Short mmCIF file of C-alpha atoms in Angstrom, two decimals:
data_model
loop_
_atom_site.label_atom_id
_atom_site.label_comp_id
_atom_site.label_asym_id
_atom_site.label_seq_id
_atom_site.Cartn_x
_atom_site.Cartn_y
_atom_site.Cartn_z
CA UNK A 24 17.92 -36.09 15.02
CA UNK A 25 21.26 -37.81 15.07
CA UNK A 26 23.56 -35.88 17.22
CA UNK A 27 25.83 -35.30 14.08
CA UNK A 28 22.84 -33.54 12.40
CA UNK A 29 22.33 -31.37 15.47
CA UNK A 30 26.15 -30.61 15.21
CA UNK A 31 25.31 -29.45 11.60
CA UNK A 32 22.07 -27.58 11.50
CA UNK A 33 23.64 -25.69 14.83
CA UNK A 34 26.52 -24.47 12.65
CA UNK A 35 24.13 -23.66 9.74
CA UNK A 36 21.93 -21.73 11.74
CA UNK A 37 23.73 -18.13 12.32
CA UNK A 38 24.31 -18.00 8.17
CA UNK A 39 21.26 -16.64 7.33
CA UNK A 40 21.85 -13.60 10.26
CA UNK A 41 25.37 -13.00 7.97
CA UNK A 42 23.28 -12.02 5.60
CA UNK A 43 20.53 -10.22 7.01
CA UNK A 44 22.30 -7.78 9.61
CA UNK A 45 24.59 -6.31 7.41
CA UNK A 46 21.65 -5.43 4.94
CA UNK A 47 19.64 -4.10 7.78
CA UNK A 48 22.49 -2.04 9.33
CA UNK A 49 22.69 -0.66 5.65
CA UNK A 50 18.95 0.23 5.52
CA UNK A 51 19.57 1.83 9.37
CA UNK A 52 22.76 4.12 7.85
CA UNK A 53 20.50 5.04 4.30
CA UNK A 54 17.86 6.19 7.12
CA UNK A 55 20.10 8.50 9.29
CA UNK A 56 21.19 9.77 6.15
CA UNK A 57 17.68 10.82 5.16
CA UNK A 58 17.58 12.14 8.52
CA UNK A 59 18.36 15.79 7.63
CA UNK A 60 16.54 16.51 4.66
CA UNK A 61 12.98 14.04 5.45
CA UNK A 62 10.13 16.18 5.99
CA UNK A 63 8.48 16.33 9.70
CA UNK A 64 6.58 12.97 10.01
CA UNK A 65 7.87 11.10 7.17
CA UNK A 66 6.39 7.75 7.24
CA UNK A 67 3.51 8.86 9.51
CA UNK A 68 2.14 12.14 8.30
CA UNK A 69 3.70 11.32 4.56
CA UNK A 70 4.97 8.12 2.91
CA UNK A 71 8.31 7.30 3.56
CA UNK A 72 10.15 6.41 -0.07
CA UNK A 73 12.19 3.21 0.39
CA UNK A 74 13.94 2.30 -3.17
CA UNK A 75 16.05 -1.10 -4.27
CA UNK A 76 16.70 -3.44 -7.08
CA UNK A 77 15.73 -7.19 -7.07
CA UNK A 78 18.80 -9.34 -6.16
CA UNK A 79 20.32 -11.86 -7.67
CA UNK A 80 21.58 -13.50 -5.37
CA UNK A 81 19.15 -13.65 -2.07
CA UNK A 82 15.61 -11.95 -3.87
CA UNK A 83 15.38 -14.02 -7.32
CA UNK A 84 14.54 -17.58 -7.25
CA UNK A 85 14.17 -20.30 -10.14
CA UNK A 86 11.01 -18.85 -11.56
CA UNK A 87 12.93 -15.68 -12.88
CA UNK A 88 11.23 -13.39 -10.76
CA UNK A 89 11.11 -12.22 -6.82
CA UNK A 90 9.95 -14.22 -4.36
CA UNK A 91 7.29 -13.82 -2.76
CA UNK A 92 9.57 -13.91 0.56
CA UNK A 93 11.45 -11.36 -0.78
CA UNK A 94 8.82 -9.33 -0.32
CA UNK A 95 8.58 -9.37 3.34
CA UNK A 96 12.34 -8.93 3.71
CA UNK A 97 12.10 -5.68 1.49
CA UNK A 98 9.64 -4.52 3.82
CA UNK A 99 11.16 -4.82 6.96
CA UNK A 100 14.50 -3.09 5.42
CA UNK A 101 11.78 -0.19 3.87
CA UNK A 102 10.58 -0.25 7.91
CA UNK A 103 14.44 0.12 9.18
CA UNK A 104 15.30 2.89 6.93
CA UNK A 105 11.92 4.87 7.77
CA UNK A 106 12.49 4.51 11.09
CA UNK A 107 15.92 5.94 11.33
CA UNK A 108 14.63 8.45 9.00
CA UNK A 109 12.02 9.77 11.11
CA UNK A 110 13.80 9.73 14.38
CA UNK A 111 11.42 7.02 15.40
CA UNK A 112 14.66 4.29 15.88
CA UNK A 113 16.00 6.82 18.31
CA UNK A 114 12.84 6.96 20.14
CA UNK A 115 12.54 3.79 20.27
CA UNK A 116 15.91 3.16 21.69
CA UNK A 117 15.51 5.98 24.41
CA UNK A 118 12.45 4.19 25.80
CA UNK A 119 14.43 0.68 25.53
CA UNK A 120 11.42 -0.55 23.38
CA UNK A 121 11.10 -3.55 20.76
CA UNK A 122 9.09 -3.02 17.62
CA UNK A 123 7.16 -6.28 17.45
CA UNK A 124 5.00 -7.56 14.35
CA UNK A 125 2.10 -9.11 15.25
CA UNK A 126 -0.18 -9.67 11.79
CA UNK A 127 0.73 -9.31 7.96
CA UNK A 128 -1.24 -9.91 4.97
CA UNK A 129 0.30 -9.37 1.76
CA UNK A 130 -1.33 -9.12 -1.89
CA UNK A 131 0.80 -9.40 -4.76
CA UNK A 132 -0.04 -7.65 -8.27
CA UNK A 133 2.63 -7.97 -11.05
CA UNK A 134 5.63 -9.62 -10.79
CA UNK A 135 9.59 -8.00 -10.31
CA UNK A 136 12.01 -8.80 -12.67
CA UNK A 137 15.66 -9.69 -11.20
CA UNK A 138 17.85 -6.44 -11.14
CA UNK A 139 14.36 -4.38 -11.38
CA UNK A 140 14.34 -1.11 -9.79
CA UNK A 141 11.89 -0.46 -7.25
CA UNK A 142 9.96 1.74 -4.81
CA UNK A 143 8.18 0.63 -1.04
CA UNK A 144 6.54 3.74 -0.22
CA UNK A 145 5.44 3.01 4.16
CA UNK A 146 3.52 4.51 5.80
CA UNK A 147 1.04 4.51 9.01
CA UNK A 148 -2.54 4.30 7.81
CA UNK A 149 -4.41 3.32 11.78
CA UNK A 150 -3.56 3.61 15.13
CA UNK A 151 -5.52 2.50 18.55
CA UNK A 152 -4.23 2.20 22.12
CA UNK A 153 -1.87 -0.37 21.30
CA UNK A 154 -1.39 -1.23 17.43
CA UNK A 155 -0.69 0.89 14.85
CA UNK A 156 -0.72 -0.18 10.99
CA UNK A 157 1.49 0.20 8.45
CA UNK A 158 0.92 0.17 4.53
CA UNK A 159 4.26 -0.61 2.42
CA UNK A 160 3.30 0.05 -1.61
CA UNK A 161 5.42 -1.67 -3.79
CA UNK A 162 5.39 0.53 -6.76
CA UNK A 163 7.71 1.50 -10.39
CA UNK A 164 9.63 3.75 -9.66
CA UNK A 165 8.23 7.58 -10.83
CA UNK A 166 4.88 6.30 -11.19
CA UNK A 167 1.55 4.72 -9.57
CA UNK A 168 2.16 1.60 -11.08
CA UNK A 169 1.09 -0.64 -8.02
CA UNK A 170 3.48 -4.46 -7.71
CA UNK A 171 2.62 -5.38 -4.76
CA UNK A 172 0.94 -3.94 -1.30
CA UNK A 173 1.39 -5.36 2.21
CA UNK A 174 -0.48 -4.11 5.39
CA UNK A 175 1.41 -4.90 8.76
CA UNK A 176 -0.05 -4.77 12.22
CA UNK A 177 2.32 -4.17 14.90
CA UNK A 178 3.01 -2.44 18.06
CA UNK A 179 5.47 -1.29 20.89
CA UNK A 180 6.73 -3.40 23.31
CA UNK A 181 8.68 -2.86 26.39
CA UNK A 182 9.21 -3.75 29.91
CA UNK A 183 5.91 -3.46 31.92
CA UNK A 184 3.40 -3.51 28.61
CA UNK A 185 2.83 -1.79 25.54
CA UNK A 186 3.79 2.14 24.69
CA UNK A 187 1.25 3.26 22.60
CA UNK A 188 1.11 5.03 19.64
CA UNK A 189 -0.07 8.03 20.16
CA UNK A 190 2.82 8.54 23.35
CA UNK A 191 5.10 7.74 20.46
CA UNK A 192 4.35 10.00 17.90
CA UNK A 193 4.12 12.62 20.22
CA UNK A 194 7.66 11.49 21.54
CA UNK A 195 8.36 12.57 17.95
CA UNK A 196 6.57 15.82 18.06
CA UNK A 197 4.03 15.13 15.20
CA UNK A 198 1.09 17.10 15.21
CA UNK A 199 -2.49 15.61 16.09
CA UNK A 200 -0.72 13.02 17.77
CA UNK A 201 -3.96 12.33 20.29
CA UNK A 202 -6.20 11.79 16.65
CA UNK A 203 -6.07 8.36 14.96
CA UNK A 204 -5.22 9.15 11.23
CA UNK A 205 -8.40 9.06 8.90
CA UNK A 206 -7.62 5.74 6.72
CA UNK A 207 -8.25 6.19 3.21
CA UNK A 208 -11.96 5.31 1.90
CA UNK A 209 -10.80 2.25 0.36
CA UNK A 210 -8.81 0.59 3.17
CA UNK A 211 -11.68 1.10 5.21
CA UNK A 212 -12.53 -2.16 4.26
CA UNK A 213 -9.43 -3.57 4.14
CA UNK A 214 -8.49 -2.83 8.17
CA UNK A 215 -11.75 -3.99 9.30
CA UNK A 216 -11.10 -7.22 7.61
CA UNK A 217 -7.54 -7.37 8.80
CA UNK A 218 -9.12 -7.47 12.63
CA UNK A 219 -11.11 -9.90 11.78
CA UNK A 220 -9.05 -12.56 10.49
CA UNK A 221 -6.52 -11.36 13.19
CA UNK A 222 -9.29 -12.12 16.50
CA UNK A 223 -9.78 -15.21 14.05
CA UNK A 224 -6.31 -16.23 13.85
CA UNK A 225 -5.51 -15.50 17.42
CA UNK A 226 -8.54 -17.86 18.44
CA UNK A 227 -7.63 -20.71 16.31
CA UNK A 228 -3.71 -20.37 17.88
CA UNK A 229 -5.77 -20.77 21.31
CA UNK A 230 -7.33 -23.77 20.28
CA UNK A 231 -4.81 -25.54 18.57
CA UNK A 232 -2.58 -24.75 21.59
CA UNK A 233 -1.88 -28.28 23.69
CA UNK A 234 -3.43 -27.54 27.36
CA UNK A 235 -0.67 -26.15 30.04
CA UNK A 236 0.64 -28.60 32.24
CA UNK A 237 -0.55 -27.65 36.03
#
């Protein structure tokens, strides 16, 4: 890369942040304002509600639909707002921890329309020592119309190791904290085959890795 081209993809790189900070700080201020009225455990002990329209200008692309980026984006803003929401972003802060994502898989159904209104209902399905999951449901809103569902592995990350999840959700004083939730009969399958290809995954990453220099 000529050093003019460095010059230019070093300016170009903070543009995309422009964009996304402002619409995460937005999904962070929606969330506190939820804060009052949510019900104990929202997001954990009952889906959090997460609603938006498809944007023109950053969500839409050529094919007159959303794009399957999109997607993703929408979720992490559903996961901002659900975590203010619940208290969990303070809790988080307090015990100077970084959410981290480690695996998604996402399956798409029917399509979004630009301007459409929609619905990411979030919530945790699993837990263990270290990971918990979390199910977003793209749905219409008002109905059980499923567009779109996305399963996200992650955990809790701060100096020293992990926290776990259950220390974290009973830093948030939900009930049965010490009891991994009961996953629904028919993502039974659907986590087991999320480890899986995750152990898979990780091992290919290992092998494809170029040996460390002694």
């Amino acid at each position: 890369m000529s050093s003019a081209a460095a010059r230019s993809s070093k300016r170009a790189a903070p543009r995309p942040m422009l964009i996304h900070v402002p619409r995460v700080a937005l999904a962070i201020l929606r969330g506190r304002a939820q804060r009052a009225g949510a019900s104990a455990g929202v997001g954990f002990a009952t889906p959090h509600v997460y609603t938006a329209r498809a944007g023109l200008a950053f969500d839409t692309d050529f094919f007159g639909h959303m794009n399957n980026s999109a997607y993703l984006v929408h979720c992490e803003l559903a996961r901002w707002e659900m975590t203010a929401a619940s208290g969990l972003l303070d809790y988080v802060l307090r015990e100077k921890a970084a959410f981290i994502v480690g695996m998604t898989a996402i399956r798409y159904r029917r399509e979004i329309k630009p301007l459409q209104r929609f619905e990411i209902h979030s919530q945790m399905v699993a837990h263990d020592d270290k990971w918990m999951t979390i199910e977003h449901q793209f749905r219409n809103p008002g109905s059980e119309d499923l567009l779109a569902t996305t399963m996200v592995r992650a955990c809790l990350k701060q100096k020293g190791g992990s926290l776990s999840p259950r220390t974290m959700l009973r830093g948030l004083g939900i009930a049965d904290a010490d009891t991994a939730p009961e996953p629904r009969p028919e993502l039974k399958e659907v986590l087991d085959s999320m480890l899986t290809l995750d152990g898979a995954l990780k091992r290919a990453a290992q092998k494809a890795a170029p040996p460390r220099q002694p």
